[in-house]
Short mmCIF file of C-alpha atoms in Angstrom, two decimals:
data_model
loop_
_atom_site.label_atom_id
_atom_site.label_comp_id
_atom_site.label_asym_id
_atom_site.label_seq_id
_atom_site.Cartn_x
_atom_site.Cartn_y
_atom_site.Cartn_z
CA MET A 13 34.21 -16.58 -41.81
CA ARG A 14 35.00 -13.52 -39.70
CA ASN A 15 31.33 -13.00 -38.76
CA ALA A 16 31.08 -16.61 -37.60
CA THR A 17 34.28 -16.23 -35.57
CA ASP A 18 33.05 -12.96 -34.03
CA ARG A 19 29.66 -14.47 -33.27
CA ALA A 20 31.28 -17.51 -31.64
CA ALA A 21 33.51 -15.27 -29.51
CA ARG A 22 30.51 -13.20 -28.40
CA THR A 23 28.53 -16.36 -27.55
CA ARG A 24 31.46 -17.78 -25.60
CA ALA A 25 31.87 -14.50 -23.67
CA ARG A 26 28.13 -14.32 -22.94
CA LEU A 27 28.11 -17.92 -21.67
CA ALA A 28 31.09 -17.26 -19.41
CA ALA A 29 29.55 -14.04 -18.05
CA CYS A 30 26.19 -15.68 -17.35
CA ALA A 31 27.93 -18.62 -15.70
CA LEU A 32 29.92 -16.33 -13.39
CA ASP A 33 26.76 -14.48 -12.37
CA LEU A 34 24.88 -17.70 -11.65
CA PHE A 35 27.81 -19.33 -9.86
CA GLU A 36 28.12 -16.29 -7.58
CA GLN A 37 24.38 -16.23 -6.90
CA HIS A 38 23.74 -19.96 -6.41
CA GLY A 39 27.13 -21.63 -6.14
CA PHE A 40 28.92 -23.73 -8.73
CA GLU A 41 27.43 -27.07 -7.70
CA ALA A 42 23.83 -25.79 -7.54
CA THR A 43 23.95 -24.11 -10.96
CA THR A 44 23.07 -26.31 -13.94
CA THR A 45 24.28 -26.04 -17.50
CA VAL A 46 20.63 -25.73 -18.55
CA GLN A 47 20.33 -22.59 -16.38
CA ILE A 48 23.53 -21.12 -17.82
CA ALA A 49 22.45 -21.78 -21.42
CA ALA A 50 19.00 -20.29 -20.77
CA ALA A 51 20.51 -17.17 -19.18
CA ALA A 52 22.77 -16.74 -22.21
CA GLY A 53 19.89 -17.34 -24.63
CA VAL A 54 21.38 -20.44 -26.25
CA SER A 55 20.81 -24.18 -26.15
CA GLU A 56 22.66 -26.47 -23.77
CA MET A 57 24.27 -28.08 -26.84
CA THR A 58 25.70 -24.70 -27.82
CA LEU A 59 27.12 -24.29 -24.31
CA PHE A 60 28.88 -27.65 -24.60
CA ARG A 61 30.29 -26.77 -28.03
CA HIS A 62 32.07 -23.84 -26.40
CA PHE A 63 32.80 -25.43 -23.02
CA PRO A 64 32.97 -29.25 -23.11
CA THR A 65 32.59 -29.40 -19.31
CA LYS A 66 30.92 -27.09 -16.81
CA ASP A 67 34.16 -26.53 -14.90
CA GLN A 68 35.84 -25.15 -18.03
CA LEU A 69 33.57 -22.13 -17.73
CA VAL A 70 35.81 -21.00 -14.87
CA THR A 71 39.03 -23.06 -14.98
CA GLY A 72 40.30 -22.53 -18.53
CA ASP A 73 43.58 -20.64 -18.84
CA PRO A 74 44.49 -19.23 -22.25
CA TYR A 75 48.03 -18.40 -21.14
CA ASP A 76 49.31 -21.87 -20.27
CA PRO A 77 50.28 -23.01 -23.80
CA ALA A 78 52.34 -19.85 -24.39
CA ILE A 79 54.33 -20.30 -21.18
CA ALA A 80 55.98 -23.63 -22.05
CA GLU A 81 57.05 -22.35 -25.47
CA VAL A 82 58.76 -19.34 -23.98
CA VAL A 83 60.42 -21.41 -21.24
CA ALA A 84 61.86 -23.65 -23.97
CA ALA A 85 63.30 -20.58 -25.70
CA GLN A 86 65.30 -19.46 -22.63
CA PRO A 87 69.06 -20.12 -22.64
CA ALA A 88 69.77 -23.76 -21.77
CA SER A 89 72.77 -22.61 -19.74
CA MET A 90 70.45 -21.22 -17.04
CA PRO A 91 69.56 -23.38 -14.02
CA PRO A 92 66.09 -24.99 -14.47
CA LEU A 93 64.20 -22.83 -11.95
CA ALA A 94 65.78 -19.60 -13.23
CA ARG A 95 65.01 -20.67 -16.80
CA ALA A 96 61.38 -21.43 -15.94
CA SER A 97 60.98 -18.16 -14.05
CA ALA A 98 62.56 -16.15 -16.88
CA GLY A 99 60.26 -17.88 -19.34
CA VAL A 100 57.16 -16.92 -17.39
CA ARG A 101 58.40 -13.32 -17.04
CA THR A 102 59.00 -13.14 -20.78
CA ALA A 103 55.67 -14.77 -21.65
CA TRP A 104 53.75 -12.52 -19.27
CA ALA A 105 55.42 -9.38 -20.68
CA ARG A 106 54.19 -10.38 -24.16
CA LEU A 107 50.61 -11.10 -23.15
CA PRO A 108 47.89 -8.54 -22.53
CA GLU A 109 46.84 -8.05 -18.91
CA PRO A 110 43.46 -9.75 -18.54
CA GLU A 111 40.40 -7.89 -17.27
CA THR A 112 40.96 -8.05 -13.53
CA GLY A 113 37.34 -8.22 -12.35
CA ASP A 114 36.32 -11.35 -14.27
CA VAL A 115 39.57 -13.19 -13.56
CA ARG A 116 39.29 -12.41 -9.86
CA ARG A 117 35.65 -13.59 -9.85
CA ARG A 118 36.63 -16.84 -11.59
CA VAL A 119 39.46 -17.54 -9.15
CA ARG A 120 37.22 -16.83 -6.15
CA ILE A 121 34.62 -19.28 -7.44
CA VAL A 122 37.33 -21.90 -8.00
CA ALA A 123 38.84 -21.31 -4.55
CA SER A 124 35.47 -21.81 -2.85
CA THR A 125 34.50 -24.99 -4.73
CA PRO A 126 36.36 -28.22 -3.85
CA SER A 127 35.61 -29.90 -7.19
CA LEU A 128 36.99 -26.88 -9.04
CA ILE A 129 40.15 -26.88 -6.94
CA ALA A 130 40.73 -30.41 -8.24
CA ALA A 131 40.11 -29.25 -11.83
CA MET A 132 42.50 -26.34 -11.32
CA HIS A 133 45.19 -28.71 -10.04
CA ALA A 134 44.67 -30.97 -13.06
CA GLY A 135 45.18 -27.97 -15.35
CA THR A 136 48.20 -26.90 -13.35
CA ARG A 137 49.63 -30.39 -13.67
CA ALA A 138 49.35 -30.21 -17.46
CA THR A 139 51.20 -26.88 -17.46
CA GLU A 140 53.78 -28.25 -15.03
CA ASP A 141 54.40 -31.22 -17.35
CA ALA A 142 54.74 -28.93 -20.38
CA ILE A 143 57.27 -26.73 -18.56
CA ALA A 144 59.21 -29.76 -17.32
CA HIS A 145 59.39 -31.12 -20.88
CA ALA A 146 60.61 -27.74 -22.12
CA LEU A 147 63.35 -27.76 -19.47
CA ILE A 148 64.33 -31.35 -20.26
CA GLY A 149 64.52 -30.42 -23.93
CA GLY A 150 67.07 -27.80 -22.94
CA GLY A 151 69.24 -30.33 -21.16
CA ALA A 152 67.93 -30.33 -17.56
CA SER A 153 67.65 -33.68 -15.83
CA GLY A 154 64.14 -35.05 -15.49
CA ARG A 155 64.22 -34.71 -11.71
CA ASP A 156 65.51 -31.13 -11.75
CA ALA A 157 63.02 -30.13 -14.45
CA ARG A 158 60.06 -31.59 -12.52
CA ILE A 159 61.17 -29.89 -9.29
CA ALA A 160 61.62 -26.51 -11.01
CA ALA A 161 58.27 -26.76 -12.81
CA ALA A 162 56.47 -27.82 -9.62
CA ALA A 163 58.05 -24.99 -7.59
CA LEU A 164 57.12 -22.47 -10.27
CA LEU A 165 53.49 -23.61 -10.52
CA ALA A 166 53.11 -23.79 -6.74
CA ALA A 167 54.34 -20.21 -6.40
CA LEU A 168 52.11 -18.93 -9.21
CA THR A 169 49.06 -20.76 -7.82
CA ALA A 170 49.65 -19.41 -4.31
CA ALA A 171 50.03 -15.88 -5.67
CA LEU A 172 46.90 -16.23 -7.82
CA LEU A 173 44.74 -17.43 -4.92
CA ASP A 174 46.08 -14.73 -2.61
CA TRP A 175 45.50 -12.06 -5.28
CA ALA A 176 41.89 -13.14 -5.79
CA GLU A 177 41.12 -12.94 -2.08
CA THR A 178 42.87 -9.68 -1.28
CA ASP A 179 41.73 -7.36 -4.11
CA ASP A 180 45.33 -6.15 -4.12
CA GLY A 181 46.84 -4.99 -7.43
CA THR A 182 46.74 -6.59 -10.84
CA LEU A 183 47.21 -10.21 -11.80
CA GLY A 184 50.48 -9.24 -13.48
CA GLU A 185 51.76 -7.74 -10.24
CA ALA A 186 50.85 -10.94 -8.38
CA ILE A 187 52.69 -13.06 -10.94
CA VAL A 188 55.79 -10.87 -10.85
CA SER A 189 55.73 -10.96 -7.05
CA ALA A 190 55.68 -14.77 -7.07
CA LEU A 191 58.57 -14.83 -9.56
CA ASP A 192 60.50 -12.36 -7.40
CA VAL A 193 60.16 -14.70 -4.43
CA LEU A 194 61.40 -17.65 -6.50
CA ASP A 195 64.30 -15.60 -7.83
CA GLY A 196 65.25 -14.36 -4.35
CA ASP A 197 64.49 -10.76 -5.28
CA THR A 198 62.43 -9.95 -2.19
CA PRO A 199 63.69 -8.43 1.05
#
C-alpha cells in the first residue's frame, strides 16, 4: 500500500510541476490537459484522477480544512474576528511552511488568469463558510460570524496576492502580517 501511495504522490507532484511550467510558458487558458499529461508521462485519465479539473492544478489549498477546525477550538469567549484570527495563527504555527517558489508561481498564475481568480474565490468562499460555521458553533451570531470570516479571508487573500507579486519574505510572514493588521498590531 505504501508504494502505491508514494507512487501516487510522485505522480501528483510531477503533474503539478509540469502544469506550472506549461502554464508559465503558454498561459493557463492555452495549455491543455493533454499537453500536461504528456509532459508528465501519464494519460489524461491519470491527470483527472489526481486533479478532477484543470484549475485544481493551481488552486487547491491543503491548509483550508485545518483552519476551520482550529478556529472552532479557540475560546468561545473571544470576539468572532479575534477568535478567527487566533485560529489561523494557531493552525499556521502547526503546519509546515510550504516551498515558497512553487506556491508563489501558483499564485502568480492564478492572479493573471481571470477564470482562476473566480475559482480561487469559490475556494475562499468554502473556507469562509467553514470558519463562519465554526464561529457560530462557538456561540457567535450568524451575522457576526460571516463578517469575521469574510474579513479574515479578505485580509489573507490580499496578503497572499501581494506576497506573490513582491517576492518579499515567506508565505508565513505574509499571513502573520495580515493577521497583525486585523488584530490592530501594526503601527
